[in-house]
């Protein structure tokens, strides 16, 4: 009797495209974690950065993403389930960012640029949005070198034919 | 848990076919497991498998691809070349360990 795990067929054409539209530190991670997991499952991955998501791939900004508790009523104080008073939240970006970074580090989750390095090493593709680039006067040399191109919305739709799509 | 015979030895596996007992694994078994998923083991493959085995002993769980890179020193890119498509799971299978639980 032999039992062999099913590692999927080698010619599977499953494809995942994730639109990363947020530049807050906490919202950078869902796309990175899912994209990385998809690659590890043999799924072709395309990350498309648009609007605020550009901060994840702009060289001068990507190391300094921040997390703000403002407007996020799900952030609780370390005492029971007490809410963080929203009136205090706007002043707490620095502290909240540091706390989140420490928590991620403790779980050995890489920082955003390092995480994207890993995704590219695993075969993931990075793309930037044409309109966002034009609006922000960003050119290719401002972006990570491994961004494969600044492409239009139509290019993206064409390229992701048959893909599963996720907007973050 | 099913018991199956590999290389003339009885080994315990889970419902997917991953070995469940650390000490029932042998290098000979690894060779057979690898062949079953179309991988011919080279020295580079063995480096990954030995790291996974040693790391499991101390860490108590199977290393993820990231850990194999950061602690084991084998770049993610190389892991994908050696164990195409699903490196973390394939390495674990051949090393006779459970699938990694970590998300990253």
PDB file of N, CA and C in Angstrom, chain A residues 91-148:
ATOM      1  N   UNK A  91      -2.720  61.150  17.937  1.00  0.00           N
ATOM      2  CA  UNK A  91      -1.385  61.470  18.433  1.00  0.00           C
ATOM      3  C   UNK A  91      -0.529  60.221  18.635  1.00  0.00           C
ATOM      4  N   UNK A  92      -1.087  59.071  18.341  1.00  0.00           N
ATOM      5  CA  UNK A  92      -0.403  57.841  18.732  1.00  0.00           C
ATOM      6  C   UNK A  92       0.211  57.049  17.583  1.00  0.00           C
ATOM      7  N   UNK A  93       0.306  57.675  16.410  1.00  0.00           N
ATOM      8  CA  UNK A  93       0.815  56.942  15.248  1.00  0.00           C
ATOM      9  C   UNK A  93       2.207  56.352  15.500  1.00  0.00           C
ATOM     10  N   UNK A  94       3.092  57.159  16.087  1.00  0.00           N
ATOM     11  CA  UNK A  94       4.462  56.697  16.301  1.00  0.00           C
ATOM     12  C   UNK A  94       4.516  55.486  17.209  1.00  0.00           C
ATOM     13  N   UNK A  95       3.794  55.587  18.319  1.00  0.00           N
ATOM     14  CA  UNK A  95       3.824  54.498  19.289  1.00  0.00           C
ATOM     15  C   UNK A  95       3.154  53.244  18.723  1.00  0.00           C
ATOM     16  N   UNK A  96       2.014  53.462  18.057  1.00  0.00           N
ATOM     17  CA  UNK A  96       1.280  52.314  17.504  1.00  0.00           C
ATOM     18  C   UNK A  96       2.105  51.618  16.421  1.00  0.00           C
ATOM     19  N   UNK A  97       2.816  52.393  15.624  1.00  0.00           N
ATOM     20  CA  UNK A  97       3.658  51.807  14.578  1.00  0.00           C
ATOM     21  C   UNK A  97       4.753  50.951  15.202  1.00  0.00           C
ATOM     22  N   UNK A  98       5.361  51.492  16.252  1.00  0.00           N
ATOM     23  CA  UNK A  98       6.442  50.753  16.889  1.00  0.00           C
ATOM     24  C   UNK A  98       5.916  49.447  17.499  1.00  0.00           C
ATOM     25  N   UNK A  99       4.739  49.554  18.147  1.00  0.00           N
ATOM     26  CA  UNK A  99       4.170  48.348  18.763  1.00  0.00           C
ATOM     27  C   UNK A  99       3.866  47.281  17.715  1.00  0.00           C
ATOM     28  N   UNK A 100       3.266  47.706  16.603  1.00  0.00           N
ATOM     29  CA  UNK A 100       2.924  46.736  15.552  1.00  0.00           C
ATOM     30  C   UNK A 100       4.189  46.104  14.984  1.00  0.00           C
ATOM     31  N   UNK A 101       5.201  46.928  14.762  1.00  0.00           N
ATOM     32  CA  UNK A 101       6.459  46.389  14.216  1.00  0.00           C
ATOM     33  C   UNK A 101       7.084  45.374  15.180  1.00  0.00           C
ATOM     34  N   UNK A 102       7.021  45.700  16.466  1.00  0.00           N
ATOM     35  CA  UNK A 102       7.587  44.771  17.461  1.00  0.00           C
ATOM     36  C   UNK A 102       6.834  43.437  17.451  1.00  0.00           C
ATOM     37  N   UNK A 103       5.490  43.539  17.347  1.00  0.00           N
ATOM     38  CA  UNK A 103       4.684  42.309  17.335  1.00  0.00           C
ATOM     39  C   UNK A 103       4.997  41.463  16.106  1.00  0.00           C
ATOM     40  N   UNK A 104       5.142  42.118  14.964  1.00  0.00           N
ATOM     41  CA  UNK A 104       5.441  41.384  13.729  1.00  0.00           C
ATOM     42  C   UNK A 104       6.811  40.723  13.830  1.00  0.00           C
ATOM     43  N   UNK A 105       7.755  41.473  14.402  1.00  0.00           N
ATOM     44  CA  UNK A 105       9.109  40.959  14.542  1.00  0.00           C
ATOM     45  C   UNK A 105       9.128  39.731  15.446  1.00  0.00           C
ATOM     46  N   UNK A 106       8.353  39.802  16.525  1.00  0.00           N
ATOM     47  CA  UNK A 106       8.307  38.678  17.460  1.00  0.00           C
ATOM     48  C   UNK A 106       7.786  37.422  16.765  1.00  0.00           C
ATOM     49  N   UNK A 107       6.943  37.602  15.776  1.00  0.00           N
ATOM     50  CA  UNK A 107       6.405  36.452  15.044  1.00  0.00           C
ATOM     51  C   UNK A 107       7.263  36.116  13.817  1.00  0.00           C
ATOM     52  N   UNK A 108       8.422  36.784  13.725  1.00  0.00           N
ATOM     53  CA  UNK A 108       9.343  36.569  12.604  1.00  0.00           C
ATOM     54  C   UNK A 108       8.716  36.886  11.250  1.00  0.00           C
ATOM     55  N   UNK A 109       7.796  37.851  11.241  1.00  0.00           N
ATOM     56  CA  UNK A 109       7.223  38.323   9.979  1.00  0.00           C
ATOM     57  C   UNK A 109       8.163  39.406   9.448  1.00  0.00           C
ATOM     58  N   UNK A 110       8.601  39.268   8.200  1.00  0.00           N
ATOM     59  CA  UNK A 110       9.561  40.243   7.678  1.00  0.00           C
ATOM     60  C   UNK A 110       8.979  41.636   7.492  1.00  0.00           C
ATOM     61  N   UNK A 111       9.848  42.645   7.457  1.00  0.00           N
ATOM     62  CA  UNK A 111       9.415  44.002   7.125  1.00  0.00           C
ATOM     63  C   UNK A 111       8.983  44.014   5.660  1.00  0.00           C
ATOM     64  N   UNK A 112       8.237  45.051   5.278  1.00  0.00           N
ATOM     65  CA  UNK A 112       7.624  45.060   3.945  1.00  0.00           C
ATOM     66  C   UNK A 112       8.633  44.869   2.791  1.00  0.00           C
ATOM     67  N   UNK A 113       9.734  45.646   2.752  1.00  0.00           N
ATOM     68  CA  UNK A 113      10.655  45.455   1.622  1.00  0.00           C
ATOM     69  C   UNK A 113      11.261  44.048   1.581  1.00  0.00           C
ATOM     70  N   UNK A 114      11.588  43.541   2.744  1.00  0.00           N
ATOM     71  CA  UNK A 114      12.169  42.208   2.855  1.00  0.00           C
ATOM     72  C   UNK A 114      11.158  41.145   2.390  1.00  0.00           C
ATOM     73  N   UNK A 115       9.904  41.369   2.758  1.00  0.00           N
ATOM     74  CA  UNK A 115       8.827  40.446   2.384  1.00  0.00           C
ATOM     75  C   UNK A 115       8.668  40.437   0.857  1.00  0.00           C
ATOM     76  N   UNK A 116       8.734  41.626   0.248  1.00  0.00           N
ATOM     77  CA  UNK A 116       8.615  41.687  -1.216  1.00  0.00           C
ATOM     78  C   UNK A 116       9.820  41.023  -1.885  1.00  0.00           C
ATOM     79  N   UNK A 117      11.005  41.150  -1.272  1.00  0.00           N
ATOM     80  CA  UNK A 117      12.183  40.433  -1.797  1.00  0.00           C
ATOM     81  C   UNK A 117      11.876  38.936  -1.875  1.00  0.00           C
ATOM     82  N   UNK A 118      11.307  38.427  -0.784  1.00  0.00           N
ATOM     83  CA  UNK A 118      11.017  36.991  -0.725  1.00  0.00           C
ATOM     84  C   UNK A 118       9.984  36.600  -1.787  1.00  0.00           C
ATOM     85  N   UNK A 119       8.975  37.444  -1.955  1.00  0.00           N
ATOM     86  CA  UNK A 119       7.914  37.164  -2.932  1.00  0.00           C
ATOM     87  C   UNK A 119       8.493  37.122  -4.349  1.00  0.00           C
ATOM     88  N   UNK A 120       9.391  38.050  -4.638  1.00  0.00           N
ATOM     89  CA  UNK A 120      10.006  38.062  -5.969  1.00  0.00           C
ATOM     90  C   UNK A 120      10.917  36.831  -6.130  1.00  0.00           C
ATOM     91  N   UNK A 121      11.658  36.509  -5.079  1.00  0.00           N
ATOM     92  CA  UNK A 121      12.539  35.326  -5.156  1.00  0.00           C
ATOM     93  C   UNK A 121      11.730  34.061  -5.404  1.00  0.00           C
ATOM     94  N   UNK A 122      10.505  34.042  -4.903  1.00  0.00           N
ATOM     95  CA  UNK A 122       9.652  32.865  -5.061  1.00  0.00           C
ATOM     96  C   UNK A 122       8.903  32.890  -6.398  1.00  0.00           C
ATOM     97  N   UNK A 123       9.175  33.907  -7.207  1.00  0.00           N
ATOM     98  CA  UNK A 123       8.587  33.923  -8.546  1.00  0.00           C
ATOM     99  C   UNK A 123       7.395  34.864  -8.715  1.00  0.00           C
ATOM    100  N   UNK A 124       7.078  35.658  -7.680  1.00  0.00           N
ATOM    101  CA  UNK A 124       5.945  36.592  -7.784  1.00  0.00           C
ATOM    102  C   UNK A 124       6.281  37.776  -8.689  1.00  0.00           C
ATOM    103  N   UNK A 125       5.254  38.374  -9.278  1.00  0.00           N
ATOM    104  CA  UNK A 125       5.436  39.510 -10.190  1.00  0.00           C
ATOM    105  C   UNK A 125       4.875  40.786  -9.572  1.00  0.00           C
ATOM    106  N   UNK A 126       5.617  41.881  -9.680  1.00  0.00           N
ATOM    107  CA  UNK A 126       5.166  43.164  -9.137  1.00  0.00           C
ATOM    108  C   UNK A 126       4.869  44.135 -10.284  1.00  0.00           C
ATOM    109  N   UNK A 127       3.732  44.830 -10.177  1.00  0.00           N
ATOM    110  CA  UNK A 127       3.332  45.796 -11.200  1.00  0.00           C
ATOM    111  C   UNK A 127       2.861  47.071 -10.531  1.00  0.00           C
ATOM    112  N   UNK A 128       3.062  48.198 -11.208  1.00  0.00           N
ATOM    113  CA  UNK A 128       2.606  49.473 -10.658  1.00  0.00           C
ATOM    114  C   UNK A 128       1.544  50.075 -11.574  1.00  0.00           C
ATOM    115  N   UNK A 129       0.654  50.858 -10.972  1.00  0.00           N
ATOM    116  CA  UNK A 129      -0.486  51.431 -11.684  1.00  0.00           C
ATOM    117  C   UNK A 129      -0.089  52.734 -12.394  1.00  0.00           C
ATOM    118  N   UNK A 130      -0.406  52.815 -13.679  1.00  0.00           N
ATOM    119  CA  UNK A 130      -0.056  53.968 -14.504  1.00  0.00           C
ATOM    120  C   UNK A 130      -0.659  55.261 -13.966  1.00  0.00           C
ATOM    121  N   UNK A 131      -1.956  55.242 -13.659  1.00  0.00           N
ATOM    122  CA  UNK A 131      -2.629  56.469 -13.230  1.00  0.00           C
ATOM    123  C   UNK A 131      -2.050  56.996 -11.908  1.00  0.00           C
ATOM    124  N   UNK A 132      -1.808  56.063 -10.974  1.00  0.00           N
ATOM    125  CA  UNK A 132      -1.237  56.483  -9.688  1.00  0.00           C
ATOM    126  C   UNK A 132       0.145  57.085  -9.901  1.00  0.00           C
ATOM    127  N   UNK A 133       0.917  56.487 -10.787  1.00  0.00           N
ATOM    128  CA  UNK A 133       2.260  56.993 -11.059  1.00  0.00           C
ATOM    129  C   UNK A 133       2.169  58.398 -11.639  1.00  0.00           C
ATOM    130  N   UNK A 134       1.276  58.594 -12.590  1.00  0.00           N
ATOM    131  CA  UNK A 134       1.134  59.918 -13.210  1.00  0.00           C
ATOM    132  C   UNK A 134       0.668  60.956 -12.194  1.00  0.00           C
ATOM    133  N   UNK A 135      -0.314  60.588 -11.386  1.00  0.00           N
ATOM    134  CA  UNK A 135      -0.838  61.528 -10.392  1.00  0.00           C
ATOM    135  C   UNK A 135       0.232  61.971  -9.403  1.00  0.00           C
ATOM    136  N   UNK A 136       1.063  61.016  -9.001  1.00  0.00           N
ATOM    137  CA  UNK A 136       2.074  61.307  -7.980  1.00  0.00           C
ATOM    138  C   UNK A 136       3.427  61.674  -8.569  1.00  0.00           C
ATOM    139  N   UNK A 137       3.466  61.790  -9.889  1.00  0.00           N
ATOM    140  CA  UNK A 137       4.719  62.109 -10.581  1.00  0.00           C
ATOM    141  C   UNK A 137       5.832  61.134 -10.189  1.00  0.00           C
ATOM    142  N   UNK A 138       5.465  59.886 -10.194  1.00  0.00           N
ATOM    143  CA  UNK A 138       6.425  58.834  -9.862  1.00  0.00           C
ATOM    144  C   UNK A 138       6.876  58.179 -11.164  1.00  0.00           C
ATOM    145  N   UNK A 139       8.186  57.952 -11.286  1.00  0.00           N
ATOM    146  CA  UNK A 139       8.692  57.258 -12.479  1.00  0.00           C
ATOM    147  C   UNK A 139       9.355  55.944 -12.051  1.00  0.00           C
ATOM    148  N   UNK A 140       9.674  55.135 -13.039  1.00  0.00           N
ATOM    149  CA  UNK A 140      10.170  53.787 -12.717  1.00  0.00           C
ATOM    150  C   UNK A 140      11.355  53.788 -11.777  1.00  0.00           C
ATOM    151  N   UNK A 141      12.231  54.806 -11.927  1.00  0.00           N
ATOM    152  CA  UNK A 141      13.431  54.807 -11.089  1.00  0.00           C
ATOM    153  C   UNK A 141      13.109  55.099  -9.619  1.00  0.00           C
ATOM    154  N   UNK A 142      11.889  55.575  -9.344  1.00  0.00           N
ATOM    155  CA  UNK A 142      11.495  55.798  -7.944  1.00  0.00           C
ATOM    156  C   UNK A 142      11.074  54.490  -7.275  1.00  0.00           C
ATOM    157  N   UNK A 143      10.812  53.490  -8.096  1.00  0.00           N
ATOM    158  CA  UNK A 143      10.235  52.244  -7.574  1.00  0.00           C
ATOM    159  C   UNK A 143      11.295  51.168  -7.370  1.00  0.00           C
ATOM    160  N   UNK A 144      10.950  50.177  -6.599  1.00  0.00           N
ATOM    161  CA  UNK A 144      11.824  49.002  -6.457  1.00  0.00           C
ATOM    162  C   UNK A 144      12.249  48.534  -7.838  1.00  0.00           C
ATOM    163  N   UNK A 145      13.485  48.076  -7.949  1.00  0.00           N
ATOM    164  CA  UNK A 145      13.990  47.682  -9.263  1.00  0.00           C
ATOM    165  C   UNK A 145      13.256  46.467  -9.823  1.00  0.00           C
ATOM    166  N   UNK A 146      12.659  45.668  -8.913  1.00  0.00           N
ATOM    167  CA  UNK A 146      12.013  44.452  -9.416  1.00  0.00           C
ATOM    168  C   UNK A 146      10.543  44.657  -9.797  1.00  0.00           C
ATOM    169  N   UNK A 147      10.058  45.902  -9.762  1.00  0.00           N
ATOM    170  CA  UNK A 147       8.727  46.175 -10.325  1.00  0.00           C
ATOM    171  C   UNK A 147       8.867  46.024 -11.838  1.00  0.00           C
ATOM    172  N   UNK A 148       8.055  45.160 -12.415  1.00  0.00           N
ATOM    173  CA  UNK A 148       8.282  44.791 -13.822  1.00  0.00           C
ATOM    174  C   UNK A 148       7.774  45.836 -14.802  1.00  0.00           C
TER     175      UNK A 148
END
